[in-house]
Amino acid sequence: MFNGLTTGLGDLHLLSNAQSRSICPENKTGERGMGGMATLEEGSAKRAARDLGTGWKVNPYEKLQPGEVLEIANIEGSGAIQHIWLTPTGKWRDTVIRFYWDYQDLPSVECPIGDFFCSGWNEYSQINGLAVCVNPGSAFNCYWTMPFRTSCRITLENTATEPVNIYYQIDYTLTEIPEDAAYFHAQFRRTNPLPYKEVYTILDGVKGKGQYAGTYMAWGVNSNGWWGEGEIKFFLDGDGEYPTICGTGTEDYFCGSYNFEDPHSHDRYVGFSTPYSGLQVVRQNALYQSQKRFGLYRFHIMDPIRFNDDIKVTIQALGWRSDGRYLPLKDDIASVAFWYQALPTAAFPELPDRDSREII
């Protein structure tokens, strides 16, 4: 019988023995028949619900104190997360989300929540992707399938000096997982500014078999002129100096062309959001003025990049200087790499501290 891991309309009609579950502040364990049981004494909205009592909207959010690590999911058994909805207060890079699969000590996901949901600049911009949707007013949604075989644990850490409120819902299914199912991973990096003539590394240090699934970049441009001449490179399975996959330009990799310019006026960037790729124009100055900010995403849903032993992903930051020469840029670049692989997860580089993540 179908295991219930729906991948689209094509299998939505199939019956399954999978069990649907959901975790939120109103049912913190996701157990059957345990939702909406919070008492007024323990509810985050106890004042608003004081005339109504248990069973109404008593505990819709969690408050994280400065320095607190809150466990928002602890699931035992086999199954898969299929959707996460989350909306936070505070600065989005100050709250860090981590996922741990099958009792691993090391996280397979470690990322500020804004960047994880392709919103690295702490400003709302709608995203209509298949894997990530961001909707008004600050509604973060992801639809990555995240299987686990024995356990799933998710935490949020508040690294700010003020409390934050987190509303969230984690929708998952308990079911058997195929032997060839890999584990979801996501890793955040940021370099500000990128040293002159240095290539930006999106991902390296990965060991094992898997497939690369997507890239998000929050790109701050610190010079005038066009900034996206750089090539992305995928080094696979022991590649040395030269990669197996080499792109032809930043806007090309993110499925645009010719500087993302308005093809009619040539005086502005044109943002777009599609199921597989998009450009967020967060700060729109004149076309080639300094201090522009962009969000870019590319989901490899139809074209995953397979690797057997290892993978490294880099991108160049290139603009133009006089006499038709490339200019290596010293930009503010942050990224999230999304991929699937077999366990165990190799240790990630140390997450940049709060000051190093800050948007200035």
Short mmCIF file of C-alpha atoms in Angstrom, two decimals:
data_model
loop_
_atom_site.label_atom_id
_atom_site.label_comp_id
_atom_site.label_asym_id
_atom_site.label_seq_id
_atom_site.Cartn_x
_atom_site.Cartn_y
_atom_site.Cartn_z
CA MET A 1 0.00 0.00 0.00
CA PHE A 2 1.08 3.61 -0.65
CA ASN A 3 3.19 4.93 2.24
CA GLY A 4 1.49 8.33 2.25
CA LEU A 5 4.49 10.51 1.29
CA THR A 6 2.52 12.57 -1.20
CA THR A 7 4.56 14.19 -3.95
CA GLY A 8 1.73 15.93 -5.78
CA LEU A 9 -1.70 15.52 -7.34
CA GLY A 10 -0.59 12.32 -9.06
CA ASP A 11 -0.72 10.27 -5.85
CA LEU A 12 -3.17 12.31 -3.76
CA HIS A 13 -5.99 9.86 -4.52
CA LEU A 14 -4.15 6.79 -3.17
CA LEU A 15 -5.19 5.25 0.14
CA SER A 16 -2.54 4.77 2.81
CA ASN A 17 -2.01 3.55 6.36
CA ALA A 18 0.06 6.67 7.16
CA GLN A 19 -1.06 8.71 10.17
CA SER A 20 -1.31 12.50 9.90
CA ARG A 21 -0.01 14.53 12.82
CA SER A 22 0.70 18.19 13.55
CA ILE A 23 2.69 19.99 16.23
CA CYS A 24 1.99 23.58 17.31
CA PRO A 25 1.82 25.44 20.64
CA GLU A 26 -1.74 24.09 21.05
CA ASN A 27 -0.52 20.48 20.71
CA LYS A 28 3.19 20.36 21.51
CA THR A 29 3.54 16.59 21.11
CA GLY A 30 1.35 16.10 18.06
CA GLU A 31 -0.42 13.19 19.76
CA ARG A 32 -3.87 12.04 18.71
CA GLY A 33 -6.69 13.90 20.47
CA MET A 34 -4.35 16.20 22.45
CA GLY A 35 -4.92 19.55 20.72
CA GLY A 36 -6.39 22.66 22.35
CA MET A 37 -6.03 21.41 25.92
CA ALA A 38 -3.99 24.29 27.38
CA THR A 39 -5.39 25.82 30.55
CA LEU A 40 -5.66 29.56 31.10
CA GLU A 41 -2.86 29.40 33.66
CA GLU A 42 -0.35 28.11 31.08
CA GLY A 43 -1.66 29.87 27.98
CA SER A 44 0.28 32.56 26.08
CA ALA A 45 -3.08 34.18 25.20
CA LYS A 46 -4.68 33.64 28.59
CA ARG A 47 -5.75 37.28 28.89
CA ALA A 48 -7.58 37.28 25.55
CA ALA A 49 -9.21 33.91 26.33
CA ARG A 50 -10.09 34.67 29.95
CA ASP A 51 -13.84 34.80 29.24
CA LEU A 52 -13.80 31.58 27.19
CA GLY A 53 -11.38 29.15 28.79
CA THR A 54 -9.84 25.85 27.68
CA GLY A 55 -10.64 24.72 24.16
CA TRP A 56 -10.54 28.23 22.71
CA LYS A 57 -7.43 30.04 21.47
CA VAL A 58 -5.47 29.79 24.72
CA ASN A 59 -1.87 29.07 23.68
CA PRO A 60 -1.26 30.06 20.02
CA TYR A 61 2.42 30.99 20.31
CA GLU A 62 5.60 30.41 22.30
CA LYS A 63 7.72 33.13 23.87
CA LEU A 64 11.49 32.61 23.68
CA GLN A 65 13.56 34.45 26.23
CA PRO A 66 17.05 35.80 25.35
CA GLY A 67 19.49 32.90 25.12
CA GLU A 68 16.74 30.28 25.36
CA VAL A 69 16.73 27.11 23.24
CA LEU A 70 13.19 25.85 22.75
CA GLU A 71 12.44 22.34 21.51
CA ILE A 72 9.46 22.69 19.15
CA ALA A 73 9.37 19.07 17.97
CA ASN A 74 10.46 15.75 19.41
CA ILE A 75 9.02 12.92 17.33
CA GLU A 76 9.82 9.24 17.76
CA GLY A 77 9.25 6.60 15.12
CA SER A 78 9.47 6.76 11.34
CA GLY A 79 7.83 9.35 9.16
CA ALA A 80 8.38 12.62 7.36
CA ILE A 81 7.78 16.32 7.85
CA GLN A 82 5.78 17.60 4.89
CA HIS A 83 5.04 21.24 5.71
CA ILE A 84 6.20 23.86 8.21
CA TRP A 85 4.46 27.19 8.79
CA LEU A 86 6.20 29.70 11.03
CA THR A 87 5.94 33.42 11.75
CA PRO A 88 8.31 35.15 14.17
CA THR A 89 8.77 38.50 15.85
CA GLY A 90 12.15 40.16 16.27
CA LYS A 91 15.04 40.15 13.82
CA TRP A 92 14.91 37.00 11.73
CA ARG A 93 18.66 36.34 11.86
CA ASP A 94 18.59 36.33 15.66
CA THR A 95 16.54 33.12 15.87
CA VAL A 96 18.33 29.95 14.73
CA ILE A 97 16.51 26.77 13.70
CA ARG A 98 18.16 23.35 13.98
CA PHE A 99 17.00 19.86 12.92
CA TYR A 100 18.41 16.59 14.30
CA TRP A 101 17.57 13.30 12.58
CA ASP A 102 17.62 9.82 14.17
CA TYR A 103 19.18 10.83 17.51
CA GLN A 104 22.23 12.45 15.91
CA ASP A 105 24.18 14.79 18.18
CA LEU A 106 25.06 17.10 15.28
CA PRO A 107 22.35 19.09 13.48
CA SER A 108 21.58 18.43 9.83
CA VAL A 109 19.97 21.88 9.56
CA GLU A 110 21.42 24.98 11.21
CA CYS A 111 20.21 28.29 9.91
CA PRO A 112 18.69 31.65 10.89
CA ILE A 113 14.96 31.35 10.34
CA GLY A 114 14.72 34.17 7.81
CA ASP A 115 17.40 32.73 5.54
CA PHE A 116 15.98 29.21 5.93
CA PHE A 117 12.73 30.52 4.43
CA CYS A 118 14.57 32.50 1.72
CA SER A 119 14.07 35.83 3.50
CA GLY A 120 17.54 36.87 4.60
CA TRP A 121 17.11 40.65 4.66
CA ASN A 122 14.49 40.81 7.44
CA GLU A 123 12.00 42.38 5.01
CA TYR A 124 8.85 40.79 3.60
CA SER A 125 8.97 39.78 -0.05
CA GLN A 126 6.46 37.30 -1.44
CA ILE A 127 7.84 33.97 -2.69
CA ASN A 128 5.79 31.56 -4.79
CA GLY A 129 8.19 28.61 -4.87
CA LEU A 130 7.34 24.93 -4.72
CA ALA A 131 9.70 24.32 -1.81
CA VAL A 132 9.27 27.67 -0.03
CA CYS A 133 6.36 30.13 0.02
CA VAL A 134 6.40 33.44 1.88
CA ASN A 135 3.03 35.11 2.22
CA PRO A 136 1.68 38.30 3.85
CA GLY A 137 2.49 39.53 6.38
CA SER A 138 5.49 37.39 7.52
CA ALA A 139 4.22 33.87 6.91
CA PHE A 140 7.09 31.46 6.27
CA ASN A 141 6.18 28.12 4.69
CA CYS A 142 8.35 25.26 3.47
CA TYR A 143 7.30 22.07 1.71
CA TRP A 144 10.58 20.15 1.64
CA THR A 145 9.93 16.48 2.33
CA MET A 146 12.00 15.58 5.40
CA PRO A 147 12.02 11.85 6.19
CA PHE A 148 13.30 10.29 9.40
CA ARG A 149 13.53 6.68 10.53
CA THR A 150 13.73 6.74 14.32
CA SER A 151 13.37 10.35 15.48
CA CYS A 152 13.08 14.01 14.56
CA ARG A 153 14.05 16.85 16.87
CA ILE A 154 13.72 20.57 16.03
CA THR A 155 14.88 23.48 18.17
CA LEU A 156 14.78 27.27 18.03
CA GLU A 157 17.46 29.40 19.71
CA ASN A 158 16.91 33.07 20.51
CA THR A 159 20.32 34.76 20.29
CA ALA A 160 18.88 38.28 20.73
CA THR A 161 18.76 40.39 23.88
CA GLU A 162 14.95 40.70 23.76
CA PRO A 163 12.22 38.03 23.92
CA VAL A 164 10.59 36.89 20.67
CA ASN A 165 7.23 35.30 19.96
CA ILE A 166 7.07 32.32 17.62
CA TYR A 167 3.93 31.00 15.98
CA TYR A 168 4.48 27.66 14.23
CA GLN A 169 2.83 24.51 12.90
CA ILE A 170 4.75 21.39 11.85
CA ASP A 171 2.69 19.00 9.70
CA TYR A 172 4.05 15.46 9.38
CA THR A 173 3.10 11.89 8.73
CA LEU A 174 4.01 8.72 10.61
CA THR A 175 4.74 6.02 8.06
CA GLU A 176 7.35 3.62 6.75
CA ILE A 177 10.31 5.23 5.00
CA PRO A 178 11.90 3.61 1.92
CA GLU A 179 15.45 2.31 2.27
CA ASP A 180 16.71 4.69 -0.39
CA ALA A 181 15.26 7.85 1.21
CA ALA A 182 17.91 10.44 2.14
CA TYR A 183 17.86 13.07 4.90
CA PHE A 184 17.22 16.78 4.42
CA HIS A 185 20.06 19.20 5.17
CA ALA A 186 20.46 22.99 5.15
CA GLN A 187 23.52 25.08 6.02
CA PHE A 188 23.91 28.86 6.39
CA ARG A 189 27.05 30.88 5.60
CA ARG A 190 27.87 34.57 5.44
CA THR A 191 30.93 36.58 4.43
CA ASN A 192 30.87 40.37 4.82
CA PRO A 193 32.72 41.70 2.97
CA LEU A 194 34.04 39.07 0.60
CA PRO A 195 37.84 39.53 0.38
CA TYR A 196 39.11 40.84 -2.94
CA LYS A 197 39.63 38.08 -5.52
CA GLU A 198 38.24 35.43 -3.14
CA VAL A 199 35.59 32.99 -4.30
CA TYR A 200 32.51 32.63 -2.11
CA THR A 201 31.92 29.08 -0.84
CA ILE A 202 28.28 28.03 -0.55
CA LEU A 203 28.98 24.47 0.62
CA ASP A 204 31.87 22.13 1.24
CA GLY A 205 32.90 19.40 3.67
CA VAL A 206 29.95 17.17 2.72
CA LYS A 207 30.70 13.45 2.79
CA GLY A 208 28.41 10.70 1.59
CA LYS A 209 25.89 10.02 -1.14
CA GLY A 210 23.11 12.45 -1.94
CA GLN A 211 21.73 15.19 -4.13
CA TYR A 212 21.96 18.97 -4.03
CA ALA A 213 18.45 20.46 -3.89
CA GLY A 214 18.68 24.25 -3.84
CA THR A 215 20.42 27.55 -3.14
CA TYR A 216 19.28 30.75 -1.47
CA MET A 217 21.46 33.86 -1.43
CA ALA A 218 21.07 37.23 0.28
CA TRP A 219 23.38 39.40 -1.80
CA GLY A 220 24.31 42.95 -0.79
CA VAL A 221 26.13 44.91 -3.51
CA ASN A 222 28.86 47.27 -2.25
CA SER A 223 29.89 48.86 -5.56
CA ASN A 224 28.36 50.52 -8.59
CA GLY A 225 27.70 48.65 -11.82
CA TRP A 226 26.41 45.18 -12.62
CA TRP A 227 27.33 42.62 -9.97
CA GLY A 228 26.34 39.21 -11.36
CA GLU A 229 29.02 38.10 -13.83
CA GLY A 230 30.32 35.39 -11.50
CA GLU A 231 30.06 31.68 -12.29
CA ILE A 232 28.73 29.01 -9.95
CA LYS A 233 30.70 25.77 -9.81
CA PHE A 234 29.79 22.31 -8.52
CA PHE A 235 32.77 20.10 -7.63
CA LEU A 236 31.60 16.49 -7.45
CA ASP A 237 33.13 13.24 -6.19
CA GLY A 238 36.78 14.20 -5.94
CA ASP A 239 36.98 16.97 -8.54
CA GLY A 240 40.25 18.84 -8.25
CA GLU A 241 40.96 22.32 -9.58
CA TYR A 242 38.13 22.23 -12.11
CA PRO A 243 34.46 21.35 -11.50
CA THR A 244 32.14 18.95 -13.25
CA ILE A 245 29.35 21.56 -13.48
CA CYS A 246 30.20 25.18 -14.29
CA GLY A 247 27.62 27.91 -14.82
CA THR A 248 27.92 30.96 -17.06
CA GLY A 249 26.81 33.76 -14.75
CA THR A 250 24.96 34.53 -11.54
CA GLU A 251 21.68 35.57 -13.17
CA ASP A 252 21.93 32.57 -15.50
CA TYR A 253 22.12 30.12 -12.59
CA PHE A 254 19.09 31.77 -10.98
CA CYS A 255 17.23 31.32 -14.28
CA GLY A 256 17.25 34.97 -15.40
CA SER A 257 19.25 36.76 -18.07
CA TYR A 258 20.85 40.08 -19.00
CA ASN A 259 21.27 41.50 -15.51
CA PHE A 260 17.62 40.92 -14.50
CA GLU A 261 16.95 44.26 -16.24
CA ASP A 262 13.62 45.55 -17.43
CA PRO A 263 14.00 44.64 -21.13
CA HIS A 264 12.01 47.70 -22.21
CA SER A 265 13.33 50.59 -20.10
CA HIS A 266 16.72 49.16 -19.02
CA ASP A 267 16.50 51.36 -15.93
CA ARG A 268 15.53 48.95 -13.15
CA TYR A 269 15.70 45.38 -11.94
CA VAL A 270 12.61 43.20 -12.33
CA GLY A 271 11.85 40.86 -9.46
CA PHE A 272 10.13 37.54 -10.14
CA SER A 273 8.98 34.46 -8.26
CA THR A 274 8.38 31.11 -9.94
CA PRO A 275 8.10 27.52 -8.63
CA TYR A 276 11.82 26.88 -9.18
CA SER A 277 13.64 30.24 -9.07
CA GLY A 278 13.22 33.89 -8.20
CA LEU A 279 14.74 37.31 -7.55
CA GLN A 280 13.70 39.57 -4.68
CA VAL A 281 14.68 43.21 -5.21
CA VAL A 282 14.86 44.26 -1.57
CA ARG A 283 16.46 47.65 -2.14
CA GLN A 284 15.92 49.21 -5.58
CA ASN A 285 18.21 52.16 -6.27
CA ALA A 286 19.02 53.35 -9.74
CA LEU A 287 20.03 50.37 -11.87
CA TYR A 288 23.77 50.48 -11.26
CA GLN A 289 24.07 52.29 -7.92
CA SER A 290 25.82 50.83 -4.90
CA GLN A 291 24.10 49.40 -1.79
CA LYS A 292 21.47 47.33 -3.54
CA ARG A 293 20.14 44.22 -1.81
CA PHE A 294 18.78 41.10 -3.46
CA GLY A 295 17.40 37.71 -2.51
CA LEU A 296 17.84 34.90 -5.01
CA TYR A 297 16.59 31.32 -4.87
CA ARG A 298 17.03 28.31 -7.13
CA PHE A 299 15.38 24.99 -6.31
CA HIS A 300 16.79 21.90 -8.06
CA ILE A 301 13.49 20.03 -7.84
CA MET A 302 13.48 18.85 -11.44
CA ASP A 303 17.27 18.84 -11.85
CA PRO A 304 18.90 17.64 -8.60
CA ILE A 305 22.69 17.48 -8.67
CA ARG A 306 23.72 13.96 -7.69
CA PHE A 307 26.91 13.07 -5.88
CA ASN A 308 28.26 9.76 -4.61
CA ASP A 309 31.07 10.75 -2.24
CA ASP A 310 31.33 14.52 -1.80
CA ILE A 311 30.27 17.92 -3.11
CA LYS A 312 31.60 21.47 -3.00
CA VAL A 313 29.73 24.52 -4.33
CA THR A 314 31.30 27.94 -4.97
CA ILE A 315 30.27 31.15 -6.73
CA GLN A 316 32.31 34.09 -7.97
CA ALA A 317 31.37 37.71 -7.22
CA LEU A 318 32.21 39.65 -10.38
CA GLY A 319 31.30 43.04 -11.77
CA TRP A 320 32.90 45.35 -14.32
CA ARG A 321 35.73 47.87 -14.18
CA SER A 322 37.32 50.12 -16.81
CA ASP A 323 38.44 48.90 -20.24
CA GLY A 324 35.91 46.04 -20.27
CA ARG A 325 37.61 44.10 -17.44
CA TYR A 326 35.99 42.02 -14.75
CA LEU A 327 36.00 43.47 -11.21
CA PRO A 328 36.22 41.02 -8.29
CA LEU A 329 33.65 42.34 -5.81
CA LYS A 330 33.81 42.79 -2.05
CA ASP A 331 30.12 42.26 -1.39
CA ASP A 332 28.04 41.17 1.59
CA ILE A 333 27.00 37.63 0.71
CA ALA A 334 25.00 35.13 2.75
CA SER A 335 23.69 31.79 1.56
CA VAL A 336 21.78 28.65 2.44
CA ALA A 337 22.55 25.35 0.72
CA PHE A 338 19.76 22.75 0.68
CA TRP A 339 20.60 19.11 0.02
CA TYR A 340 19.74 15.49 0.81
CA GLN A 341 22.25 12.86 1.88
CA ALA A 342 22.70 9.66 3.83
CA LEU A 343 23.68 9.91 7.49
CA PRO A 344 25.88 10.59 9.36
CA THR A 345 26.04 14.35 8.95
CA ALA A 346 29.54 15.81 8.95
CA ALA A 347 30.15 18.67 11.38
CA PHE A 348 29.20 22.07 9.95
CA PRO A 349 31.51 25.09 10.11
CA GLU A 350 30.83 27.14 13.24
CA LEU A 351 27.72 29.24 12.78
CA PRO A 352 28.61 32.96 12.51
CA ASP A 353 27.83 34.72 15.78
CA ARG A 354 25.05 37.26 16.14
CA ASP A 355 27.18 40.25 15.22
CA SER A 356 28.55 38.42 12.17
CA ARG A 357 24.99 37.62 11.02
CA GLU A 358 23.65 41.12 11.62
CA ILE A 359 22.29 43.17 8.73
CA ILE A 360 24.01 46.57 8.90
#
